[in-house]
GROMACS .gro file of C-alpha atoms in nm:
model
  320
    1UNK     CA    1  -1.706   2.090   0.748
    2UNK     CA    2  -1.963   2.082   0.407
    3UNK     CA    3  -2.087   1.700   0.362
    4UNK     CA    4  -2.120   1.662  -0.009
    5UNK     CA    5  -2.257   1.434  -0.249
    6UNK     CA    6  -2.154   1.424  -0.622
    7UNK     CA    7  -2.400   1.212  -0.851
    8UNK     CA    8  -2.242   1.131  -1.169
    9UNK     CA    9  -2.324   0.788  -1.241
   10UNK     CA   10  -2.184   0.708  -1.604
   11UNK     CA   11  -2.017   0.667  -1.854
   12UNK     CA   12  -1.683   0.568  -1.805
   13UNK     CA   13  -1.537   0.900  -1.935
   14UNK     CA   14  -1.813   1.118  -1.839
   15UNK     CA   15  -1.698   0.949  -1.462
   16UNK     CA   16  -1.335   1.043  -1.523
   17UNK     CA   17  -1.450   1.412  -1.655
   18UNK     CA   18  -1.575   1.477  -1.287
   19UNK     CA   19  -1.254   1.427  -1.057
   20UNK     CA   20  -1.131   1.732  -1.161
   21UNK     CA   21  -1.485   1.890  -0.908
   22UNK     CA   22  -1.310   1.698  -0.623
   23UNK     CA   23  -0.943   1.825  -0.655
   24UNK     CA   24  -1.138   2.172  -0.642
   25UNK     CA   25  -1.352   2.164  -0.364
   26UNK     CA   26  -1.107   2.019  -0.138
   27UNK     CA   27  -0.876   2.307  -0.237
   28UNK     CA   28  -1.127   2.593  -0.150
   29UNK     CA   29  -1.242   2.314   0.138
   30UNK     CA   30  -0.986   2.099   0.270
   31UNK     CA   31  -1.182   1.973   0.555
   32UNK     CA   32  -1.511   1.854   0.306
   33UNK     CA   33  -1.660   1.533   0.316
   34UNK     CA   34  -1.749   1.417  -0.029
   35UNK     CA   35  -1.964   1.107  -0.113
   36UNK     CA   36  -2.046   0.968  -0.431
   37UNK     CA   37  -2.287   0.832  -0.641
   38UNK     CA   38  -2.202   0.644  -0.947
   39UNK     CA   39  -2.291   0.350  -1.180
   40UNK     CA   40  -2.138   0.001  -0.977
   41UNK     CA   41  -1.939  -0.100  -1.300
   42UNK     CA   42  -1.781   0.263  -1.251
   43UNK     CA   43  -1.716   0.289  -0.887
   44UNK     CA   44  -1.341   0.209  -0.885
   45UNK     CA   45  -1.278   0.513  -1.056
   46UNK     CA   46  -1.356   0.772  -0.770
   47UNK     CA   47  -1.212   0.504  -0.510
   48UNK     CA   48  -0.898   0.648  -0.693
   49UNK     CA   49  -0.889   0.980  -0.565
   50UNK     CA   50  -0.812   1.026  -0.184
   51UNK     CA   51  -1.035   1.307  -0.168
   52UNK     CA   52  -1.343   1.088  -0.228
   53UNK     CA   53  -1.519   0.966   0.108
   54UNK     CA   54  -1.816   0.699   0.041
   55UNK     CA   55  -1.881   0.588  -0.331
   56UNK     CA   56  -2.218   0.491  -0.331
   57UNK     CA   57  -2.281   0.218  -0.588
   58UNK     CA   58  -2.628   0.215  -0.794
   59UNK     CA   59  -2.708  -0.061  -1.077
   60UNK     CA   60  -2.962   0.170  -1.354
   61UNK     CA   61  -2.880  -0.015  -1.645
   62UNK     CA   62  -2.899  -0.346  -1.446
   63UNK     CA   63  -3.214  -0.295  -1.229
   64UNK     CA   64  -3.378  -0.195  -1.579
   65UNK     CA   65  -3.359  -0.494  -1.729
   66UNK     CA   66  -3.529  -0.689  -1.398
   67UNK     CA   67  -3.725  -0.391  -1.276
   68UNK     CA   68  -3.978  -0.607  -1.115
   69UNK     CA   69  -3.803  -0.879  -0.936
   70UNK     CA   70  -3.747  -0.902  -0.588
   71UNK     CA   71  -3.388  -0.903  -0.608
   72UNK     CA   72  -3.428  -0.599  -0.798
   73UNK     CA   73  -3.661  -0.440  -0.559
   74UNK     CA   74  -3.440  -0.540  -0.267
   75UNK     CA   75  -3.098  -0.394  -0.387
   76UNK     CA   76  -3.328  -0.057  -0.438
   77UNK     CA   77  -3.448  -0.040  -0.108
   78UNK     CA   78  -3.090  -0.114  -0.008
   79UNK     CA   79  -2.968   0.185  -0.245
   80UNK     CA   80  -3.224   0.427  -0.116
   81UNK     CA   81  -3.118   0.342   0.263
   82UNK     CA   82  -2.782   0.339   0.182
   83UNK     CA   83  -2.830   0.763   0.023
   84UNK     CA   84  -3.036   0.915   0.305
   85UNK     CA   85  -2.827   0.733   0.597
   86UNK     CA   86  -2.632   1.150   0.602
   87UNK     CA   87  -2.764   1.457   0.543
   88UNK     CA   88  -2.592   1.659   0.289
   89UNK     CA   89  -2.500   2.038   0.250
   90UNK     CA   90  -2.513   2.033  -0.111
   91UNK     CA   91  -2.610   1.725  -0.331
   92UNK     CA   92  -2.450   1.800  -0.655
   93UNK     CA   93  -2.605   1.675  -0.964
   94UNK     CA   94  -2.352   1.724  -1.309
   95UNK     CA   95  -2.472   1.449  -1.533
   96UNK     CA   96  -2.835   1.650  -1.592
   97UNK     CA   97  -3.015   1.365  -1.676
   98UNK     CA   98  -3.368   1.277  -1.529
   99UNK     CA   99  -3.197   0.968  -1.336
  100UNK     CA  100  -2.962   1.147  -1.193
  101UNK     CA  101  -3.209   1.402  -1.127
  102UNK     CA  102  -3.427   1.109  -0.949
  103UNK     CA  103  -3.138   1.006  -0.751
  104UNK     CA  104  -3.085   1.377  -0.589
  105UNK     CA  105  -3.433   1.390  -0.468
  106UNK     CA  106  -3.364   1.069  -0.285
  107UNK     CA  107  -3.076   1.229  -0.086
  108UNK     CA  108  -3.136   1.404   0.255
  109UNK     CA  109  -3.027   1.805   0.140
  110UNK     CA  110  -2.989   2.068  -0.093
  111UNK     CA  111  -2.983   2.028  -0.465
  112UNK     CA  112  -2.801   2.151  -0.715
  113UNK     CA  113  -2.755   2.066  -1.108
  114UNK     CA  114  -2.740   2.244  -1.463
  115UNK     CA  115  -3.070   2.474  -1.539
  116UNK     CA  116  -3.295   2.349  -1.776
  117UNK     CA  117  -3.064   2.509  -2.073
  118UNK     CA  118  -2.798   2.370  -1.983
  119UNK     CA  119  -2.914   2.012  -1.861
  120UNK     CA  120  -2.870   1.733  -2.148
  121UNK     CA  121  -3.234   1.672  -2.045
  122UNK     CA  122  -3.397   2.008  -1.958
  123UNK     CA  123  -3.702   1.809  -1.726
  124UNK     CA  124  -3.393   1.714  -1.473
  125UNK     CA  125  -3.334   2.082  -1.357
  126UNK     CA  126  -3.739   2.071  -1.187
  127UNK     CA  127  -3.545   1.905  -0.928
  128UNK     CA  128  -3.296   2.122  -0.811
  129UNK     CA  129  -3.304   2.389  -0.576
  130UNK     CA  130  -3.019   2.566  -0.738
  131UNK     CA  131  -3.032   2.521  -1.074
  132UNK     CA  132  -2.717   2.681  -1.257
  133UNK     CA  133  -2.659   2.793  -1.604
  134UNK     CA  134  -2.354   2.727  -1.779
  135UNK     CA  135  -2.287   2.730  -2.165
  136UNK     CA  136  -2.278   2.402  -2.333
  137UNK     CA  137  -2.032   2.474  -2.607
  138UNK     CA  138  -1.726   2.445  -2.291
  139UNK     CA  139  -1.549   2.119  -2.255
  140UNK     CA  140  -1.728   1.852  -2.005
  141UNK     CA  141  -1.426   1.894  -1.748
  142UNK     CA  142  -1.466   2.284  -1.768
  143UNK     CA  143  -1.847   2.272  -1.713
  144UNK     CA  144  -1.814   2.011  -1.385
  145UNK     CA  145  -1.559   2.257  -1.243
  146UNK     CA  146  -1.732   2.581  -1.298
  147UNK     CA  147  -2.077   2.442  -1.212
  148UNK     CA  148  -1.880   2.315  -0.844
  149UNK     CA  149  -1.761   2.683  -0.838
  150UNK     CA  150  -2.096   2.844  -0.864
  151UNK     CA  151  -2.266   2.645  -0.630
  152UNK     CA  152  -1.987   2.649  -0.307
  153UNK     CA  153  -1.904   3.017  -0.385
  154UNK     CA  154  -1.521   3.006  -0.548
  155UNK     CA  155  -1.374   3.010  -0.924
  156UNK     CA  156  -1.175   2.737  -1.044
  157UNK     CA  157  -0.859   2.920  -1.155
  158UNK     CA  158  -0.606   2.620  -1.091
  159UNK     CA  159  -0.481   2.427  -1.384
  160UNK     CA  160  -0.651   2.090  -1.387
  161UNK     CA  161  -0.620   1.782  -1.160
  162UNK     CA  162  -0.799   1.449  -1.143
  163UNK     CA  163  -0.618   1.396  -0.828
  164UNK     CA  164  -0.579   1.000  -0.905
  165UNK     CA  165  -0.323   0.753  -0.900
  166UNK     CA  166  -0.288   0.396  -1.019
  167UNK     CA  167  -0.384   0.127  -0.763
  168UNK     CA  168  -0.179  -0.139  -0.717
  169UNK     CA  169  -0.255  -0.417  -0.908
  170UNK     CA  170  -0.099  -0.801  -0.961
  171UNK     CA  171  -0.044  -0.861  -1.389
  172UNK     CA  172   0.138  -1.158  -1.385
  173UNK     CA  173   0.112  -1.149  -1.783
  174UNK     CA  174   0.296  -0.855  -1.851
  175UNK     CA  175   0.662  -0.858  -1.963
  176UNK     CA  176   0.907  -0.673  -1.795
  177UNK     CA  177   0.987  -0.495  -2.084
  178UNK     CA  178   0.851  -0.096  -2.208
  179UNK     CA  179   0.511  -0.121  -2.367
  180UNK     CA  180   0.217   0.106  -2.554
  181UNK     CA  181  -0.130   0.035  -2.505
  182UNK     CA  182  -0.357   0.009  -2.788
  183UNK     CA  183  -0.719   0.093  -2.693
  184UNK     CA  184  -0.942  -0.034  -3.001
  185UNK     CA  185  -1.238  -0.057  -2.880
  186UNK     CA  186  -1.522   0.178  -2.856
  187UNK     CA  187  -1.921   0.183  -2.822
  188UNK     CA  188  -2.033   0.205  -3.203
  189UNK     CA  189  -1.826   0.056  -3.465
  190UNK     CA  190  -1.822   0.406  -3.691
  191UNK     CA  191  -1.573   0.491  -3.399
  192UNK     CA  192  -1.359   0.218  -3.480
  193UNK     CA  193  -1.009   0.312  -3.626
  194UNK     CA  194  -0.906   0.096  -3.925
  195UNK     CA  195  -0.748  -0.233  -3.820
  196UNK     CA  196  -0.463  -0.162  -4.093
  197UNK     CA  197  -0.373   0.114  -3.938
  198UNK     CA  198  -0.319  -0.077  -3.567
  199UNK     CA  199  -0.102  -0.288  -3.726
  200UNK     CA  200   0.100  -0.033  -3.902
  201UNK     CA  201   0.121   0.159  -3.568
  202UNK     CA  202   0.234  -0.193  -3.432
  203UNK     CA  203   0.521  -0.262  -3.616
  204UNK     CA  204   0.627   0.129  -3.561
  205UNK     CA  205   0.633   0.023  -3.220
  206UNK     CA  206   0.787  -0.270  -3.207
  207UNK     CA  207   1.108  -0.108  -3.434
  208UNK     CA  208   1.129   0.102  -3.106
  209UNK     CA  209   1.123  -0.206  -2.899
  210UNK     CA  210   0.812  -0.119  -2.795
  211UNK     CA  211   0.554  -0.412  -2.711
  212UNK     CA  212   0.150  -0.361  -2.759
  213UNK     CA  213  -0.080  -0.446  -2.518
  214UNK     CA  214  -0.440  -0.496  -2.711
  215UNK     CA  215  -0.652  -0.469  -2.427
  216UNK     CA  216  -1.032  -0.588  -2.450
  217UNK     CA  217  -1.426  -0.608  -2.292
  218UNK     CA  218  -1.642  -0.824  -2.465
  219UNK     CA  219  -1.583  -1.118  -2.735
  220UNK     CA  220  -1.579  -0.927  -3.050
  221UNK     CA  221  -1.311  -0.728  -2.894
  222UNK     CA  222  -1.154  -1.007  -2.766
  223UNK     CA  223  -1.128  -1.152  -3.128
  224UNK     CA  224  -1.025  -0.862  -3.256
  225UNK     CA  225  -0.708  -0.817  -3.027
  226UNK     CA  226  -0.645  -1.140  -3.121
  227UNK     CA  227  -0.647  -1.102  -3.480
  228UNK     CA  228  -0.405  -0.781  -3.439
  229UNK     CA  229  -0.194  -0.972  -3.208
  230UNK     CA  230  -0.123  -1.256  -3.521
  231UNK     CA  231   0.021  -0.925  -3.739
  232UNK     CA  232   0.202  -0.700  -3.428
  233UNK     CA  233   0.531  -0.921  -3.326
  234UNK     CA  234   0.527  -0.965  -2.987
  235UNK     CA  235   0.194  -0.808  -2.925
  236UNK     CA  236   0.045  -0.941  -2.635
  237UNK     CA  237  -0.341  -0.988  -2.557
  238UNK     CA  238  -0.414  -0.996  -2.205
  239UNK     CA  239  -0.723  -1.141  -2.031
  240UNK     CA  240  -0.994  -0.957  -1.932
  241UNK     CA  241  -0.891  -0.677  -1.696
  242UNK     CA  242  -1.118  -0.501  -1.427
  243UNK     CA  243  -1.125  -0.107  -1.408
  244UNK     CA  244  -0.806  -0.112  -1.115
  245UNK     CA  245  -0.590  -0.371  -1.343
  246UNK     CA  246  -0.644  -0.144  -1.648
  247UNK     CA  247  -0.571   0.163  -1.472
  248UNK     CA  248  -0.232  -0.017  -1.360
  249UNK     CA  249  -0.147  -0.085  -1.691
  250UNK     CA  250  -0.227   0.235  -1.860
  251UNK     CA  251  -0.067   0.393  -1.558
  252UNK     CA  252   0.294   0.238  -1.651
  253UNK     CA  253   0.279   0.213  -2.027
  254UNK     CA  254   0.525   0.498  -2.202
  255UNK     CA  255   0.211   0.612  -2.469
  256UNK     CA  256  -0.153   0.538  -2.513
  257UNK     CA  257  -0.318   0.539  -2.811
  258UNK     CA  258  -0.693   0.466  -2.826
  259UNK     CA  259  -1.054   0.565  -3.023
  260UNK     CA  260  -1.315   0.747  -2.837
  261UNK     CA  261  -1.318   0.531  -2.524
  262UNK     CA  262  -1.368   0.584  -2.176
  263UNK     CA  263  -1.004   0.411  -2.060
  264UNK     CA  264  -0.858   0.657  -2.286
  265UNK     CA  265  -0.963   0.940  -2.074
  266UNK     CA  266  -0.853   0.699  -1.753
  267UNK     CA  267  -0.479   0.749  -1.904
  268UNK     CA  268  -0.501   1.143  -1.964
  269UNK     CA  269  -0.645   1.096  -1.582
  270UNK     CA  270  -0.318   0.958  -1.504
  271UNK     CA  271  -0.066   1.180  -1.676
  272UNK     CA  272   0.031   0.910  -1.976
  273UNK     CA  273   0.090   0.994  -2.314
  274UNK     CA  274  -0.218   0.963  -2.481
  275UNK     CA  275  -0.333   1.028  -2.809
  276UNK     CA  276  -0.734   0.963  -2.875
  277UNK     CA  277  -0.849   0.934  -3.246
  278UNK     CA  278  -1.187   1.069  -3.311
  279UNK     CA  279  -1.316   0.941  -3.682
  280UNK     CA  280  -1.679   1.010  -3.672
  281UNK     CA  281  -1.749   1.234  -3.344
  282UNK     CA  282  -1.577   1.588  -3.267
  283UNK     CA  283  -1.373   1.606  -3.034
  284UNK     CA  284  -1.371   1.937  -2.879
  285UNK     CA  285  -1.579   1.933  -2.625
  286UNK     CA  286  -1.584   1.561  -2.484
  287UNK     CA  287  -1.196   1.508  -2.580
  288UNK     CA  288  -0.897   1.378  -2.332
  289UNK     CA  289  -0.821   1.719  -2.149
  290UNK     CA  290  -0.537   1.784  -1.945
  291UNK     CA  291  -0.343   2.090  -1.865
  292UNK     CA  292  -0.055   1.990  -2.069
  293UNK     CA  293   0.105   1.876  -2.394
  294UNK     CA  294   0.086   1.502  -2.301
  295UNK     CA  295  -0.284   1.442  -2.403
  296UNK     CA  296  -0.356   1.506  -2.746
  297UNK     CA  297  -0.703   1.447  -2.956
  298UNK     CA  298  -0.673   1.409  -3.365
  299UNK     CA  299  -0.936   1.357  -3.614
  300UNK     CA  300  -1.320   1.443  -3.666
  301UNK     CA  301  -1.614   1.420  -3.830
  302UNK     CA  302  -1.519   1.230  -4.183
  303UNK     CA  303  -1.126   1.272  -4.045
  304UNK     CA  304  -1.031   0.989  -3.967
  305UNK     CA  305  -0.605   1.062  -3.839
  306UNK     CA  306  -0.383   0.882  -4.051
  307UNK     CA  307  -0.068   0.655  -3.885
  308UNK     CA  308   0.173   0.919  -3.942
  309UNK     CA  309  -0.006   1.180  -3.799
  310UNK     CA  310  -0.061   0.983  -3.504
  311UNK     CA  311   0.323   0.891  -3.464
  312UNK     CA  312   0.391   1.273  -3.501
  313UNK     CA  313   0.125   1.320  -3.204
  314UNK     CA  314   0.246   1.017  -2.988
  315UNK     CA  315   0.647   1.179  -2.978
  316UNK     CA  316   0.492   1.483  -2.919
  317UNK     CA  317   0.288   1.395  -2.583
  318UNK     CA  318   0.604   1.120  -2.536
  319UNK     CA  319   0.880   1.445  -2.518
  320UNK     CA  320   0.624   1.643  -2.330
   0.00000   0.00000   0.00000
């Protein structure tokens, strides 16, 4: 029975990109134990798949900005105890970055990651014991599997699964009535599709007796929900909604349409309709990936999708 520990700590997409690794080890291993190790603000998303044993919650971006307080230094030493309380066949490093190098080499086993040509940062691959090539020009979900596969000894063949469903989770907001989820927020605001268009996409919607649900994480996106709310009839803006009580919603809505964003990723995770719209990153190989027709990526560099295109893609995952 292999005890193994994933470390993939962030982002929110980059989490989502990894479940795929656990649907495949526990088909060449049914009786593994998998642990793992991820950002706190992240950890609901591998409590979602069955497969996953202990998630392991670290704070990086937190303990960063207090890295000298004792409340700091206390949830470390709690962290540290917490990651060499098992011993571990293989500790599986697939984010390649020296902190999740770091974190490996606090773990009790053997340690394997991307080789130094493959690693986003090449320094993170002096701390593996197995370091593994793979080409970087494959998508992110490809690479997780295939670097899994080299390391336990199997090739991932199978068509993908994130092995995840929604949790159940209370909304008392949402009508009882069929609804599309507008993502429109992102990290960088040259991601951001125009507003314009979200409201032309709105009223589409709503002439199919649709409802929008505008979603949001931080005030700016707050205002900006509510600002497309005042031109979408019967939009709705919800409040803020933690990582189960989005996945519940994206999990039930009949299409998904969002920028380059982790929850968008969190939907192709759970077999919605989704369409993401890249406007100024390429797609290809960070994009929502599933092994169907019901996830579809548009756009580009300097390509920002038009509305119709986007209604064309939305029937098109919708009928798939």
């Amino acid at each position: 029975m292999p005890k193994i520990l994933l470390v993939k700590t962030s982002s929110l997409g980059d989490v989502v990109h990894n479940l795929p690794m656990v649907s495949d080890i526990l088909a060449h291993f049914p009786e593994a134990e998998i642990d793992w190790v991820v950002e706190e603000s992240f950890a609901a998303i591998p409590a979602l798949h069955p497969g996953v044993g202990a998630v392991l919650p670290v704070a990086l971006r937190r303990w960063r900005k207090a890295l000298f307080g004792r409340h700091t230094r206390d949830e470390i030493r709690a962290a540290i105890h917490q990651l060499r309380e098992k011993t571990y066949d293989i500790i599986l490093d697939s984010q390649g970055l020296l902190k999740s190098a770091l974190i490996t080499r606090l773990a009790h086993g053997s340690r394997a990651g991307l080789d130094r040509n493959s690693a986003r940062e090449p320094l993170a691959a002096l701390f593996y014991d197995y370091p593994v090539a793979i080409a970087k020009n494959r998508h992110a979900v490809e690479r997780n599997r295939v670097l899994a596969g080299r390391v336990m000894g199997y090739v991932p063949e199978t068509p993908v699964d994130y092995g995840i469903t929604a949790p159940d989770a209370a909304l008392p907001w949402l009508a009882d009535a069929p609804y599309a989820v507008f993502l429109h927020a992102t990290s960088r605001d040259d991601k951001l599709w125009p507003e314009a268009h979200w409201e032309a996409l709105g009223a589409h919607f709503y002439a199919q007796g649709l409802r929008c649900i505008l979603p949001w994480g931080n005030e700016t996106e707050q205002a900006r929900s509510r600002r497309l709310a005042e031109r979408i009839a019967h939009s709705i803006v919800p409040p803020r909604l933690t990582l189960n009580q989005a996945a519940a919603l994206l999990a039930n809505a009949h299409a998904v349409i969002g920028v380059d964003t982790g929850l968008a990723h969190l939907a192709a995770a759970l077999d919605v309709p989704v369409v993401a719209l890249y406007c100024t990153t390429e797609p290809g190989l960070t994009g929502v990936c599933t092994s169907n027709a019901r996830a579809i990526n548009l756009g580009g560099i300097g390509n920002s999708p038009p509305v119709a295109e986007v209604i064309g893609a939305v029937e098109r995952a919708r009928s798939a």
